[in-house]
Short mmCIF file of C-alpha atoms and ligand atoms in Angstrom, two decimals:
data_model
loop_
_atom_site.label_atom_id
_atom_site.label_comp_id
_atom_site.label_asym_id
_atom_site.label_seq_id
_atom_site.Cartn_x
_atom_site.Cartn_y
_atom_site.Cartn_z
CA MET W 196 -62.88 22.50 109.31
CA THR W 197 -62.81 25.80 107.90
CA GLN W 198 -61.96 28.94 109.78
CA ALA W 199 -65.58 29.72 109.41
CA GLU W 200 -67.06 26.66 111.09
CA GLN W 201 -64.97 27.55 113.67
CA ASN W 202 -66.26 30.18 113.79
CA PRO W 203 -68.02 29.87 117.69
CA VAL W 204 -71.89 31.48 116.30
CA PHE W 205 -73.14 31.81 120.02
CA GLN W 206 -72.05 32.63 124.00
CA LEU W 207 -73.18 31.59 126.73
CA ARG W 208 -73.04 34.43 129.83
CA GLY W 209 -74.47 33.98 133.41
CA SER W 210 -76.24 36.05 134.30
CA MET W 211 -78.41 37.04 136.68
CA LEU W 212 -82.36 37.07 136.18
CA ALA W 213 -84.02 39.18 138.95
CA VAL W 214 -87.79 37.29 138.99
CA THR W 215 -90.72 37.07 141.24
CA VAL W 216 -91.04 33.63 142.59
CA LEU W 217 -94.85 32.65 143.09
CA GLU W 218 -94.60 30.32 146.73
CA LEU W 219 -97.88 28.24 146.70
CA GLU W 220 -99.26 27.43 150.33
CA HIS W 221 -102.24 25.08 149.97
CA ASN W 222 -103.34 23.73 146.85
CA ASP W 223 -106.41 25.19 145.80
CA LEU W 224 -106.77 27.06 142.63
CA GLU W 225 -110.09 28.20 143.05
CA ARG W 226 -108.88 30.53 145.80
CA LEU W 227 -105.41 31.34 144.13
CA ASP W 228 -107.98 32.40 140.91
CA TRP W 229 -110.05 35.19 142.86
CA GLN W 230 -106.93 36.62 145.21
CA LEU W 231 -104.88 36.63 142.32
CA ALA W 232 -107.20 38.95 140.66
CA ALA W 233 -108.34 40.62 143.45
CA LYS W 234 -103.94 41.39 143.17
CA VAL W 235 -104.03 42.31 139.64
CA GLU W 236 -106.62 45.04 140.53
CA ARG W 237 -104.27 46.68 142.34
CA ALA W 238 -101.85 46.55 139.89
CA PRO W 239 -102.17 45.86 136.71
CA GLN W 240 -98.98 47.19 135.82
CA PHE W 241 -97.34 44.08 137.33
CA PHE W 242 -99.43 41.62 136.26
CA SER W 243 -98.30 42.14 132.00
CA ASN W 244 -97.57 39.32 131.33
CA THR W 245 -94.88 38.92 134.41
CA PRO W 246 -91.43 35.78 134.62
CA LEU W 247 -92.41 34.42 137.91
CA VAL W 248 -90.92 30.93 139.22
CA LEU W 249 -93.50 29.11 140.40
CA ALA W 250 -92.49 28.08 144.38
CA LEU W 251 -94.23 24.53 145.36
CA ASP W 252 -92.10 22.98 147.67
CA ARG W 253 -93.93 24.67 150.16
CA LEU W 254 -96.81 22.83 149.89
CA PRO W 255 -98.17 20.69 152.49
CA PRO W 256 -96.59 16.62 151.02
CA GLU W 257 -99.66 15.87 150.71
CA SER W 258 -100.35 17.96 148.22
CA SER W 259 -98.96 15.88 144.80
CA GLU W 260 -102.27 15.62 143.62
CA LEU W 261 -102.01 19.27 142.07
CA ASN W 262 -103.02 20.48 139.02
CA LEU W 263 -99.53 21.74 137.41
CA ALA W 264 -101.71 22.30 134.19
CA ALA W 265 -104.16 23.77 134.95
CA LEU W 266 -102.11 26.65 137.40
CA MET W 267 -100.07 27.46 135.11
CA GLN W 268 -103.35 28.39 132.72
CA LEU W 269 -104.57 29.87 135.61
CA CYS W 270 -100.86 32.60 135.92
CA ARG W 271 -101.41 32.80 132.22
CA LYS W 272 -104.81 34.52 132.37
CA HIS W 273 -103.67 36.45 135.50
CA GLY W 274 -100.87 38.31 132.88
CA LEU W 275 -97.65 36.02 134.96
CA CYS W 276 -96.12 33.93 133.13
CA PRO W 277 -94.59 30.92 134.18
CA LEU W 278 -90.52 30.66 133.26
CA GLY W 279 -89.79 26.87 135.40
CA LEU W 280 -90.41 25.68 138.57
CA ARG W 281 -89.26 25.20 142.44
CA ALA W 282 -90.38 21.32 143.73
CA THR W 283 -88.99 18.76 145.93
CA HIS W 284 -92.28 16.56 145.59
CA PRO W 285 -91.64 13.82 142.71
CA ALA W 286 -95.85 13.54 141.72
CA HIS W 287 -94.76 17.74 140.99
CA LEU W 288 -91.54 17.29 139.62
CA GLU W 289 -92.88 14.42 136.85
CA ALA W 290 -95.23 17.41 136.16
CA ALA W 291 -93.00 19.95 135.23
CA TYR W 292 -91.38 17.63 133.24
CA ARG W 293 -94.14 16.07 130.63
CA LEU W 294 -95.22 20.14 130.67
CA ASN W 295 -91.86 20.83 129.47
CA LEU W 296 -91.19 23.05 132.57
CA PRO W 297 -87.54 23.89 133.57
CA ILE W 298 -86.64 23.21 137.19
CA LEU W 299 -85.06 25.88 138.99
CA PRO W 300 -82.52 25.44 142.39
CA GLY W 301 -84.27 25.67 145.16
CA MET W 302 -83.79 27.83 148.11
CA GLY W 303 -79.80 27.41 149.10
CA ALA W 304 -80.94 24.41 147.59
CA GLN W 305 -78.48 22.31 144.84
CA PRO W 306 -80.74 22.15 141.42
CA LYS W 307 -82.61 19.44 141.07
CA THR W 308 -82.50 17.38 137.67
CA ARG W 309 -85.42 15.58 135.73
CA PRO W 310 -87.05 12.15 136.94
CA LEU W 311 -85.67 9.98 134.03
CA PRO W 312 -88.46 9.92 131.82
CA PRO W 313 -91.40 6.89 132.99
CA SER W 314 -89.95 3.66 131.63
CA ASP W 315 -93.27 2.49 129.96
CA GLU W 316 -93.48 4.12 127.07
CA SER W 317 -97.26 3.60 126.88
CA SER W 318 -98.06 3.50 130.12
CA ALA W 319 -96.79 7.63 129.33
CA PRO W 320 -99.21 10.89 128.19
CA LYS W 321 -97.34 11.65 124.96
CA PRO W 322 -95.40 14.75 125.36
CA ALA W 323 -96.64 17.64 124.71
CA PRO W 324 -95.36 18.42 121.11
CA PRO W 325 -92.98 21.35 121.32
CA LEU W 326 -94.25 25.17 120.35
CA GLU W 327 -94.70 26.35 117.10
CA PRO W 328 -92.79 29.80 116.92
CA VAL W 329 -96.32 32.30 117.41
CA TYR W 330 -96.36 34.88 114.50
CA LYS W 331 -96.74 37.87 117.15
CA PRO W 332 -97.32 40.94 115.20
CA ALA W 333 -95.51 44.39 115.67
CA ARG W 334 -97.71 47.31 117.88
CA ILE W 335 -98.15 50.55 116.34
CA ILE W 336 -98.66 53.63 117.78
CA ASN W 337 -99.18 56.79 116.56
CA GLN W 338 -99.66 59.22 118.20
CA PRO W 339 -96.72 60.82 120.85
CA ILE W 340 -95.49 58.68 123.44
CA ARG W 341 -95.79 61.76 126.76
CA GLY W 342 -93.33 61.53 129.94
CA GLY W 343 -95.06 59.23 132.28
CA GLN W 344 -96.58 56.89 129.66
CA GLN W 345 -95.37 53.62 128.95
CA VAL W 346 -96.23 51.26 126.68
CA TYR W 347 -95.40 47.77 126.78
CA THR W 348 -95.14 44.30 123.68
CA GLN W 349 -94.36 41.21 123.24
CA GLY W 350 -93.15 42.06 119.55
CA ASP W 351 -91.71 44.34 117.53
CA LEU W 352 -93.14 48.33 118.59
CA ILE W 353 -93.10 50.52 116.33
CA VAL W 354 -93.79 54.32 116.99
CA LEU W 355 -95.05 57.01 114.20
CA ALA W 356 -94.62 59.76 116.83
CA PRO W 357 -92.43 62.04 119.13
CA VAL W 358 -91.42 59.67 122.19
CA SER W 359 -91.18 62.37 124.85
CA PRO W 360 -88.64 62.41 128.31
CA GLY W 361 -90.05 60.59 130.67
CA ALA W 362 -91.88 58.26 128.64
CA GLU W 363 -90.34 54.58 128.77
CA LEU W 364 -91.17 51.83 125.38
CA LEU W 365 -90.46 47.87 126.51
CA ALA W 366 -90.48 44.81 123.61
CA ASP W 367 -89.09 41.64 123.76
CA GLY W 368 -87.73 42.49 120.20
CA ASN W 369 -86.90 45.45 118.07
CA ILE W 370 -88.39 48.77 118.39
CA HIS W 371 -88.27 50.74 116.26
CA VAL W 372 -88.75 55.18 116.68
CA TYR W 373 -90.16 57.11 113.25
CA ALA W 374 -89.36 60.72 114.85
CA PRO W 375 -87.54 61.86 117.59
CA LEU W 376 -86.71 59.56 120.81
CA ARG W 377 -86.23 61.85 123.86
CA GLY W 378 -87.35 59.30 126.45
CA ARG W 379 -86.04 55.69 127.06
CA ALA W 380 -86.13 52.70 124.39
CA LEU W 381 -85.53 49.06 126.06
CA ALA W 382 -85.20 46.59 123.60
CA GLY W 383 -85.51 42.87 123.96
CA ILE W 384 -86.58 43.07 127.71
CA LYS W 385 -86.78 38.91 128.02
CA GLY W 386 -83.13 38.80 127.09
CA ASN W 387 -82.70 38.97 123.51
CA THR W 388 -79.64 39.71 122.27
CA SER W 389 -80.59 40.20 118.95
CA ALA W 390 -83.24 42.48 119.79
CA GLN W 391 -82.51 45.87 117.72
CA ILE W 392 -83.72 50.21 118.10
CA PHE W 393 -83.73 52.20 115.04
CA CYS W 394 -84.86 55.97 115.73
CA LYS W 395 -84.77 58.15 113.51
CA GLN W 396 -83.27 61.10 115.81
CA LEU W 397 -81.60 60.06 119.11
CA ALA W 398 -81.68 61.57 121.16
CA ALA W 399 -82.73 59.21 124.07
CA GLU W 400 -82.38 58.75 128.06
CA MET W 401 -81.95 56.03 128.09
CA LEU W 402 -81.62 52.53 125.38
CA SER W 403 -81.21 49.58 126.40
CA ILE W 404 -81.17 45.73 124.72
CA ALA W 405 -81.58 42.44 126.23
CA GLY W 406 -80.36 44.14 130.07
CA CYS W 407 -76.72 45.99 129.11
CA TYR W 408 -77.67 50.47 128.69
CA LYS W 409 -76.56 53.22 127.86
CA VAL W 410 -77.55 56.24 129.80
CA ALA W 411 -78.33 60.04 128.57
CA GLU W 412 -75.30 61.27 129.57
CA ASP W 413 -72.93 58.61 128.19
CA LEU W 414 -75.01 59.40 124.49
CA ARG W 415 -74.99 62.95 123.66
CA ARG W 416 -70.86 62.87 123.77
CA HIS W 417 -71.77 59.78 120.88
CA PRO W 418 -70.92 61.35 116.95
CA LEU W 419 -74.48 59.85 116.13
CA TRP W 420 -76.35 61.92 118.88
CA GLY W 421 -79.70 63.88 117.43
CA GLU W 422 -79.18 61.27 114.46
CA ALA W 423 -81.09 58.51 112.40
CA THR W 424 -79.22 55.58 114.63
CA GLN W 425 -79.33 52.14 115.05
CA ILE W 426 -78.52 50.72 118.27
CA SER W 427 -77.39 46.68 118.53
CA LEU W 428 -75.71 44.65 121.09
CA GLU W 429 -72.16 43.48 120.50
CA GLY W 430 -70.60 41.45 123.07
CA ASP W 431 -71.91 43.11 125.96
CA THR W 432 -71.64 47.00 124.57
CA LEU W 433 -74.03 48.63 122.59
CA ASN W 434 -72.71 49.50 119.61
CA LEU W 435 -74.32 52.29 117.36
CA ARG W 436 -74.55 53.07 113.56
CA PRO W 437 -75.79 55.28 111.26
CA LEU W 438 -79.16 54.63 109.61
CA MET Z 188 -124.70 71.57 123.22
CA ALA Z 189 -121.42 73.55 124.39
CA LYS Z 190 -117.94 73.03 123.22
CA ILE Z 191 -115.79 72.31 126.94
CA ILE Z 192 -112.98 73.88 127.20
CA VAL Z 193 -110.06 73.00 129.66
CA VAL Z 194 -107.44 75.40 130.25
CA THR Z 195 -104.66 73.41 131.55
CA SER Z 196 -100.61 72.87 132.37
CA GLY Z 197 -99.36 70.59 134.94
CA LYS Z 198 -97.05 73.21 136.00
CA GLY Z 199 -98.56 75.95 138.64
CA GLY Z 200 -98.46 79.26 138.04
CA VAL Z 201 -98.08 79.37 134.33
CA GLY Z 202 -101.41 82.17 133.93
CA LYS Z 203 -104.06 79.39 133.95
CA THR Z 204 -106.46 81.81 135.06
CA THR Z 205 -105.47 84.86 133.28
CA THR Z 206 -106.03 82.43 130.45
CA SER Z 207 -109.44 81.01 130.62
CA ALA Z 208 -110.99 84.89 132.60
CA SER Z 209 -109.18 86.30 129.22
CA ILE Z 210 -110.39 83.80 126.61
CA GLY Z 211 -113.76 83.37 128.32
CA THR Z 212 -114.71 86.72 127.92
CA GLY Z 213 -113.46 86.94 124.06
CA LEU Z 214 -115.57 84.20 123.67
CA ALA Z 215 -118.68 86.20 125.50
CA LEU Z 216 -117.52 89.26 123.48
CA ARG Z 217 -117.65 87.24 120.20
CA GLY Z 218 -121.13 87.01 120.42
CA TYR Z 219 -121.05 83.16 121.85
CA LYS Z 220 -123.23 82.54 125.24
CA THR Z 221 -119.92 81.31 128.15
CA VAL Z 222 -119.78 79.79 131.47
CA ILE Z 223 -115.97 80.46 133.60
CA ILE Z 224 -115.72 77.63 136.21
CA ASP Z 225 -112.73 77.85 138.90
CA PHE Z 226 -112.08 74.30 139.22
CA ASP Z 227 -109.67 75.82 142.03
CA VAL Z 228 -111.03 74.77 145.61
CA GLY Z 229 -109.75 76.05 148.56
CA LEU Z 230 -107.20 78.85 146.41
CA ARG Z 231 -109.66 81.28 144.52
CA ASN Z 232 -108.49 83.24 142.26
CA LEU Z 233 -110.59 83.53 138.68
CA ASP Z 234 -113.26 85.95 140.49
CA LEU Z 235 -110.84 88.39 141.76
CA ILE Z 236 -109.63 88.26 137.86
CA MET Z 237 -113.05 88.83 136.92
CA GLY Z 238 -113.70 91.33 138.59
CA CYS Z 239 -116.85 89.85 141.09
CA GLU Z 240 -115.20 88.78 144.56
CA ARG Z 241 -117.14 90.69 145.96
CA ARG Z 242 -120.28 88.88 144.47
CA VAL Z 243 -119.84 85.45 144.90
CA VAL Z 244 -122.58 83.73 147.15
CA TYR Z 245 -122.68 80.24 146.02
CA ASP Z 246 -120.14 78.03 144.86
CA PHE Z 247 -119.10 75.73 142.65
CA VAL Z 248 -119.09 73.21 145.53
CA ASN Z 249 -122.43 74.73 146.69
CA VAL Z 250 -123.72 73.90 143.69
CA ILE Z 251 -121.80 69.82 143.36
CA GLN Z 252 -122.83 69.58 147.33
CA GLU Z 253 -127.34 70.21 146.06
CA ASP Z 254 -127.13 72.97 148.79
CA ALA Z 255 -127.14 75.73 145.54
CA THR Z 256 -129.34 75.30 142.09
CA LEU Z 257 -126.77 77.06 139.25
CA ALA Z 258 -128.98 79.03 138.83
CA GLN Z 259 -127.96 80.54 141.82
CA ALA Z 260 -124.36 80.46 141.80
CA LEU Z 261 -123.98 81.84 138.46
CA ILE Z 262 -122.62 85.26 138.38
CA LYS Z 263 -122.94 86.82 135.62
CA ASP Z 264 -119.99 89.71 134.58
CA LYS Z 265 -120.67 93.25 135.16
CA ARG Z 266 -119.17 94.16 131.61
CA LEU Z 267 -120.51 91.08 128.98
CA GLU Z 268 -124.44 90.52 128.63
CA ASN Z 269 -123.16 87.00 127.55
CA LEU Z 270 -120.69 86.39 130.40
CA TYR Z 271 -120.56 83.73 134.03
CA VAL Z 272 -118.77 83.11 136.98
CA LEU Z 273 -119.12 79.90 138.27
CA ALA Z 274 -116.15 80.32 140.72
CA ALA Z 275 -114.93 78.12 143.68
CA SER Z 276 -115.16 77.38 147.33
CA GLN Z 277 -112.24 78.81 149.44
CA THR Z 278 -112.92 76.98 152.94
CA ARG Z 279 -113.32 73.74 151.18
CA ASP Z 280 -110.97 71.23 149.70
CA LYS Z 281 -110.41 69.30 147.16
CA ASP Z 282 -111.84 66.09 147.82
CA ALA Z 283 -115.18 67.68 147.70
CA LEU Z 284 -115.55 67.94 144.10
CA THR Z 285 -116.76 64.96 143.20
CA THR Z 286 -116.59 62.25 139.25
CA GLU Z 287 -120.97 62.63 139.65
CA GLY Z 288 -121.18 65.78 140.35
CA VAL Z 289 -119.02 67.32 138.07
CA GLU Z 290 -120.70 65.94 135.49
CA ARG Z 291 -123.89 67.21 137.02
CA VAL Z 292 -122.79 70.39 136.79
CA ILE Z 293 -120.83 71.05 133.30
CA SER Z 294 -123.83 68.31 131.51
CA GLU Z 295 -126.63 71.64 132.91
CA LEU Z 296 -123.90 74.11 132.23
CA ALA Z 297 -124.23 72.11 128.27
CA SER Z 298 -126.99 72.63 128.02
CA ASN Z 299 -127.62 76.40 128.50
CA PHE Z 300 -124.34 77.67 127.06
CA ASP Z 301 -122.15 77.62 124.06
CA PHE Z 302 -118.57 77.45 125.56
CA VAL Z 303 -117.99 75.99 129.22
CA ILE Z 304 -113.86 76.75 130.36
CA CYS Z 305 -112.87 75.06 133.28
CA ASP Z 306 -109.83 76.94 134.95
CA SER Z 307 -107.76 73.88 135.42
CA PRO Z 308 -105.27 74.46 139.15
CA ALA Z 309 -101.84 72.72 138.86
CA GLY Z 310 -100.35 69.41 139.69
CA ILE Z 311 -102.33 66.62 138.35
CA GLU Z 312 -104.20 65.38 141.18
CA LYS Z 313 -107.66 65.23 141.21
CA GLY Z 314 -109.37 68.57 141.23
CA ALA Z 315 -107.19 68.77 137.94
CA HIS Z 316 -108.27 65.19 136.22
CA LEU Z 317 -111.59 66.12 136.96
CA ALA Z 318 -110.92 69.87 135.24
CA MET Z 319 -110.07 68.05 131.78
CA TYR Z 320 -111.87 64.36 132.21
CA PHE Z 321 -115.18 66.09 130.98
CA ALA Z 322 -113.05 68.45 128.12
CA ASP Z 323 -113.78 67.99 124.59
CA GLU Z 324 -111.21 71.15 123.82
CA ALA Z 325 -107.39 71.79 125.53
CA ILE Z 326 -105.50 74.44 126.26
CA VAL Z 327 -102.49 73.88 127.40
CA VAL Z 328 -101.15 76.89 128.94
CA THR Z 329 -97.06 76.96 128.62
CA ASN Z 330 -93.89 78.69 129.45
CA PRO Z 331 -91.45 78.50 127.53
CA GLU Z 332 -88.59 76.88 129.74
CA VAL Z 333 -88.26 73.51 130.66
CA SER Z 334 -89.75 72.54 133.78
CA SER Z 335 -92.94 73.70 131.96
CA VAL Z 336 -92.35 71.99 128.77
CA ARG Z 337 -91.69 69.29 130.36
CA ASP Z 338 -95.25 69.06 132.75
CA SER Z 339 -97.42 69.87 130.05
CA ASP Z 340 -96.20 66.49 128.06
CA ARG Z 341 -97.64 65.18 130.91
CA MET Z 342 -100.58 66.96 130.79
CA LEU Z 343 -101.08 66.06 127.46
CA GLY Z 344 -100.61 62.46 128.70
CA LEU Z 345 -103.35 62.01 130.62
CA LEU Z 346 -105.31 64.26 128.15
CA ALA Z 347 -104.66 61.50 126.32
CA SER Z 348 -105.19 58.56 128.27
CA LYS Z 349 -107.24 59.15 131.85
CA SER Z 350 -109.89 61.63 129.85
CA ARG Z 351 -113.19 60.59 129.61
CA ARG Z 352 -113.44 61.05 125.42
CA ALA Z 353 -110.58 58.32 126.20
CA GLU Z 354 -111.78 55.65 128.03
CA LEU Z 355 -114.88 55.41 126.22
CA GLY Z 356 -112.67 55.79 122.78
CA LEU Z 357 -114.51 58.49 121.78
CA GLU Z 358 -112.00 61.23 119.02
CA PRO Z 359 -109.99 62.25 121.47
CA ILE Z 360 -109.67 65.89 122.91
CA LYS Z 361 -108.07 69.00 120.62
CA GLU Z 362 -105.09 69.52 121.67
CA ARG Z 363 -103.91 73.54 121.66
CA LEU Z 364 -100.29 74.84 122.67
CA LEU Z 365 -100.73 78.41 124.27
CA LEU Z 366 -97.15 79.92 124.97
CA THR Z 367 -97.70 82.47 127.62
CA ARG Z 368 -95.42 85.02 129.49
CA TYR Z 369 -93.09 85.01 125.79
CA SER Z 370 -89.82 87.09 125.76
CA PRO Z 371 -88.17 87.01 122.53
CA ASP Z 372 -85.58 89.21 123.82
CA ARG Z 373 -84.76 86.49 125.74
CA VAL Z 374 -85.79 83.09 123.86
CA GLU Z 375 -82.98 85.64 121.67
CA LYS Z 376 -80.05 84.97 124.63
CA GLY Z 377 -80.63 81.78 125.01
CA GLU Z 378 -82.22 82.52 128.55
CA MET Z 379 -85.93 80.44 127.21
CA LEU Z 380 -87.06 78.27 124.53
CA GLY Z 381 -87.69 79.51 121.71
CA VAL Z 382 -92.01 78.86 119.84
CA GLU Z 383 -90.23 76.00 117.09
CA ASP Z 384 -88.92 74.20 120.23
CA VAL Z 385 -91.51 74.23 121.84
CA GLU Z 386 -93.69 73.17 119.77
CA GLU Z 387 -91.32 70.59 118.41
CA ILE Z 388 -90.59 68.82 121.79
CA LEU Z 389 -94.59 68.47 122.55
CA SER Z 390 -95.63 68.68 118.61
CA ILE Z 391 -99.02 70.30 118.98
CA ARG Z 392 -101.03 72.72 116.97
CA LEU Z 393 -100.15 76.50 117.30
CA LEU Z 394 -102.82 78.39 119.06
CA GLY Z 395 -100.98 81.77 120.44
CA VAL Z 396 -98.12 83.19 121.57
CA ILE Z 397 -98.26 85.54 124.80
CA PRO Z 398 -96.23 88.24 125.37
CA GLU Z 399 -95.06 88.49 128.84
CA SER Z 400 -96.45 92.05 129.54
CA LYS Z 401 -96.96 94.29 132.40
CA SER Z 402 -100.25 94.88 131.26
CA VAL Z 403 -101.30 91.33 132.36
CA LEU Z 404 -100.31 92.18 135.58
CA LYS Z 405 -101.98 95.96 136.02
CA ALA Z 406 -105.21 93.92 134.12
CA SER Z 407 -105.75 91.72 136.78
CA ASN Z 408 -105.02 93.60 140.11
CA GLN Z 409 -108.58 96.56 138.52
CA GLY Z 410 -110.04 93.24 138.33
CA ILE Z 411 -110.01 93.17 134.11
CA PRO Z 412 -109.60 90.48 131.87
CA VAL Z 413 -106.55 91.94 129.70
CA ILE Z 414 -107.84 90.60 126.89
CA LEU Z 415 -110.36 93.80 127.45
CA ASP Z 416 -107.32 96.36 127.60
CA ASP Z 417 -106.39 96.18 123.55
CA GLU Z 418 -104.00 98.34 124.09
CA SER Z 419 -101.35 95.79 124.96
CA ASP Z 420 -99.42 93.30 124.03
CA ALA Z 421 -100.51 90.94 125.44
CA GLY Z 422 -104.39 91.21 124.96
CA GLN Z 423 -104.58 91.24 121.36
CA ALA Z 424 -102.47 88.34 121.16
CA TYR Z 425 -105.26 87.18 123.39
CA SER Z 426 -107.71 88.35 120.31
CA ASP Z 427 -106.09 86.61 118.31
CA ALA Z 428 -105.94 83.12 119.54
CA VAL Z 429 -109.28 83.98 120.30
CA ASP Z 430 -110.10 84.30 117.15
CA ARG Z 431 -107.82 80.87 115.71
CA LEU Z 432 -109.69 78.79 118.70
CA LEU Z 433 -113.43 79.77 116.35
CA GLY Z 434 -111.39 78.63 113.04
CA LYS Z 435 -109.91 81.95 111.64
CA ASP Z 436 -106.64 82.05 110.40
CA VAL Z 437 -104.50 84.86 112.17
CA GLU Z 438 -101.47 84.94 111.69
CA HIS Z 439 -98.87 85.01 115.10
CA ARG Z 440 -97.28 88.45 116.14
CA PHE Z 441 -95.22 88.67 119.00
CA LEU Z 442 -93.01 86.74 118.07
CA ASP Z 443 -90.38 88.71 117.26
CA VAL Z 444 -87.82 90.85 119.66
CA LYS Z 445 -88.50 94.60 118.93
CA LYS Z 446 -86.34 97.41 117.51
CA HIS Z 447 -84.79 99.14 119.85
CA GLY Z 448 -84.52 102.64 119.30
CA PHE Z 449 -80.93 104.54 118.89
CA LEU Z 450 -80.02 105.55 122.05
CA GLN Z 451 -80.41 102.08 123.29
CA ARG Z 452 -78.42 100.70 120.36
CA ILE Z 453 -75.85 103.02 120.85
CA PHE Z 454 -75.64 102.67 124.17
CA GLY Z 455 -76.72 99.34 124.75
CA GLY Z 456 -79.57 99.86 127.70
CA ARG Z 457 -82.06 96.85 128.74
CA GLU Z 458 -85.61 97.32 128.00
N1 ATP G 583 -98.19 87.02 130.04
C1 ATP G 583 -98.17 87.36 131.09
N2 ATP G 583 -97.24 88.53 131.55
C2 ATP G 583 -96.68 88.48 132.38
N3 ATP G 583 -97.43 87.70 133.68
C3 ATP G 583 -97.95 87.31 133.72
C4 ATP G 583 -98.64 86.65 132.26
N4 ATP G 583 -99.24 85.80 131.95
C5 ATP G 583 -99.48 85.14 133.68
N5 ATP G 583 -98.33 86.01 134.14
C6 ATP G 583 -98.55 86.78 136.16
O1 ATP G 583 -98.02 84.85 136.37
C7 ATP G 583 -99.02 84.94 137.55
C8 ATP G 583 -99.99 83.77 137.23
O2 ATP G 583 -100.49 83.40 136.60
P1 ATP G 583 -102.03 82.74 136.30
O3 ATP G 583 -102.36 82.88 137.60
O4 ATP G 583 -102.95 83.30 135.30
O5 ATP G 583 -101.31 81.35 136.70
P2 ATP G 583 -102.44 79.83 136.97
O6 ATP G 583 -101.04 79.17 135.72
O7 ATP G 583 -103.38 80.23 136.89
O8 ATP G 583 -101.83 79.24 138.62
P3 ATP G 583 -102.30 78.85 139.92
O9 ATP G 583 -101.25 77.69 138.91
O10 ATP G 583 -101.69 79.07 139.98
O11 ATP G 583 -103.09 78.45 140.01
C9 ATP G 583 -100.12 86.55 137.71
O12 ATP G 583 -98.89 86.88 139.06
C10 ATP G 583 -99.65 86.99 136.51
O13 ATP G 583 -100.24 88.20 136.52
MG1 MG G 584 -104.71 79.47 138.68
#
């Protein structure tokens, strides 16, 4: 093996993730639908692609016939993105397996392993083909983003006007600011460590990539403060380079 | 149809009412039929600065609650033929203003006037929101200091997202910066932000720079909008701003440090 082949291409890191859990108490999707709708009305900010764990382990035992696919669809409809399932009922575990949905450990319980795939291939429904990565066009913003405003996008975010102190940019992908960046910029917020931030003039209150951050207090002392800068994540520290 | 202009800031005490009175008076002086509305329900300031406080019978809230007609509540200016004031109520609180009520009053005014000037209260709460909600243009009054600039920035975000124009997806509110209480001496000493700094941070068009001037307080104590004092630098600066508002290209004045007299230069005395 050459040296290059031995260089690791990845690292595994443990991390604590604070995530909302939706604990289902009744198998009543219709009621869930309108109750979620009411919540969204009150807090629309919260319900925009919010990652979520679905907990089915509090459902009464007779709820085995729960339609998991419909439940997932309902969550997505209201802006919630289920990351995985907390469940104990074998019927739920099997449904999760068919939908390729990870099973997460319950409250204080051991992680549940997946049930064995059904042995009779012909009787089991075919697992859905793996999802093709979907192309998410960048969101482009031409107006200044002012203090108190927050912009989130699932793909890349491109801003062509100043970002004020007190404004917040959030993206699952990269963030480009072709103007002074005076607010906060959080790239790769769903954990994408290869996300980067580019700005024409670094004056940010905070920069963050996949949860690793630097605040203005540290940034101010950097020689690139006020300059065109590219920010990437190396290990678990932010690396600043001139653009 | 009138142009609806809100005079707003976020931060309090920066010169919104002084500006509303002078800009409104300046427009009327140039022949435009103008009304200035005081949205600062509970405080009532505009009528004092306009010198019509003793003639207030009905106010904005009375019209909204249909206790009086607009014709009864509009106070005609005693100096200018085509200038009117709609005073705020001193005895009510901000909840007396409703979106429907404000809309009805503004649209009735809009069909009878050339300009409707809305003097916003400070803050970003209901009163300030209603003052800007129906606006076509905004004059963002800012003092050359960090906290005022921040609040103006916040207000610009609301103008761009929470106004009627924004909600209906119409052409956005035209935003203009009016820098008031500007003191070139203090800018030079680094005690205040300079015009370029504020312009750069807020990145909107500059309508004018009004110098810090004793003539402002003197004028408001007499109930005469300072724009009518054409001897004063603040009055002249407001005049220029009105011309720019009407599309004229007027060079900015009062941006440089005053040349000190010979004795002051030798002894370094204060101005
Ligand atoms: N250019 C100026 N030079 C000196 N003093 C000024 C100037 N402009 C405003 N002032 C003074 O600042 C004070 C506040 O002005 P004004 O009432 O117009 O502010 P405002 O923004 O309407 O306040 P509020 O937020 O309370 O409604 C007044 O005492 C006024 O005389
Ligand atoms: Mg006022």
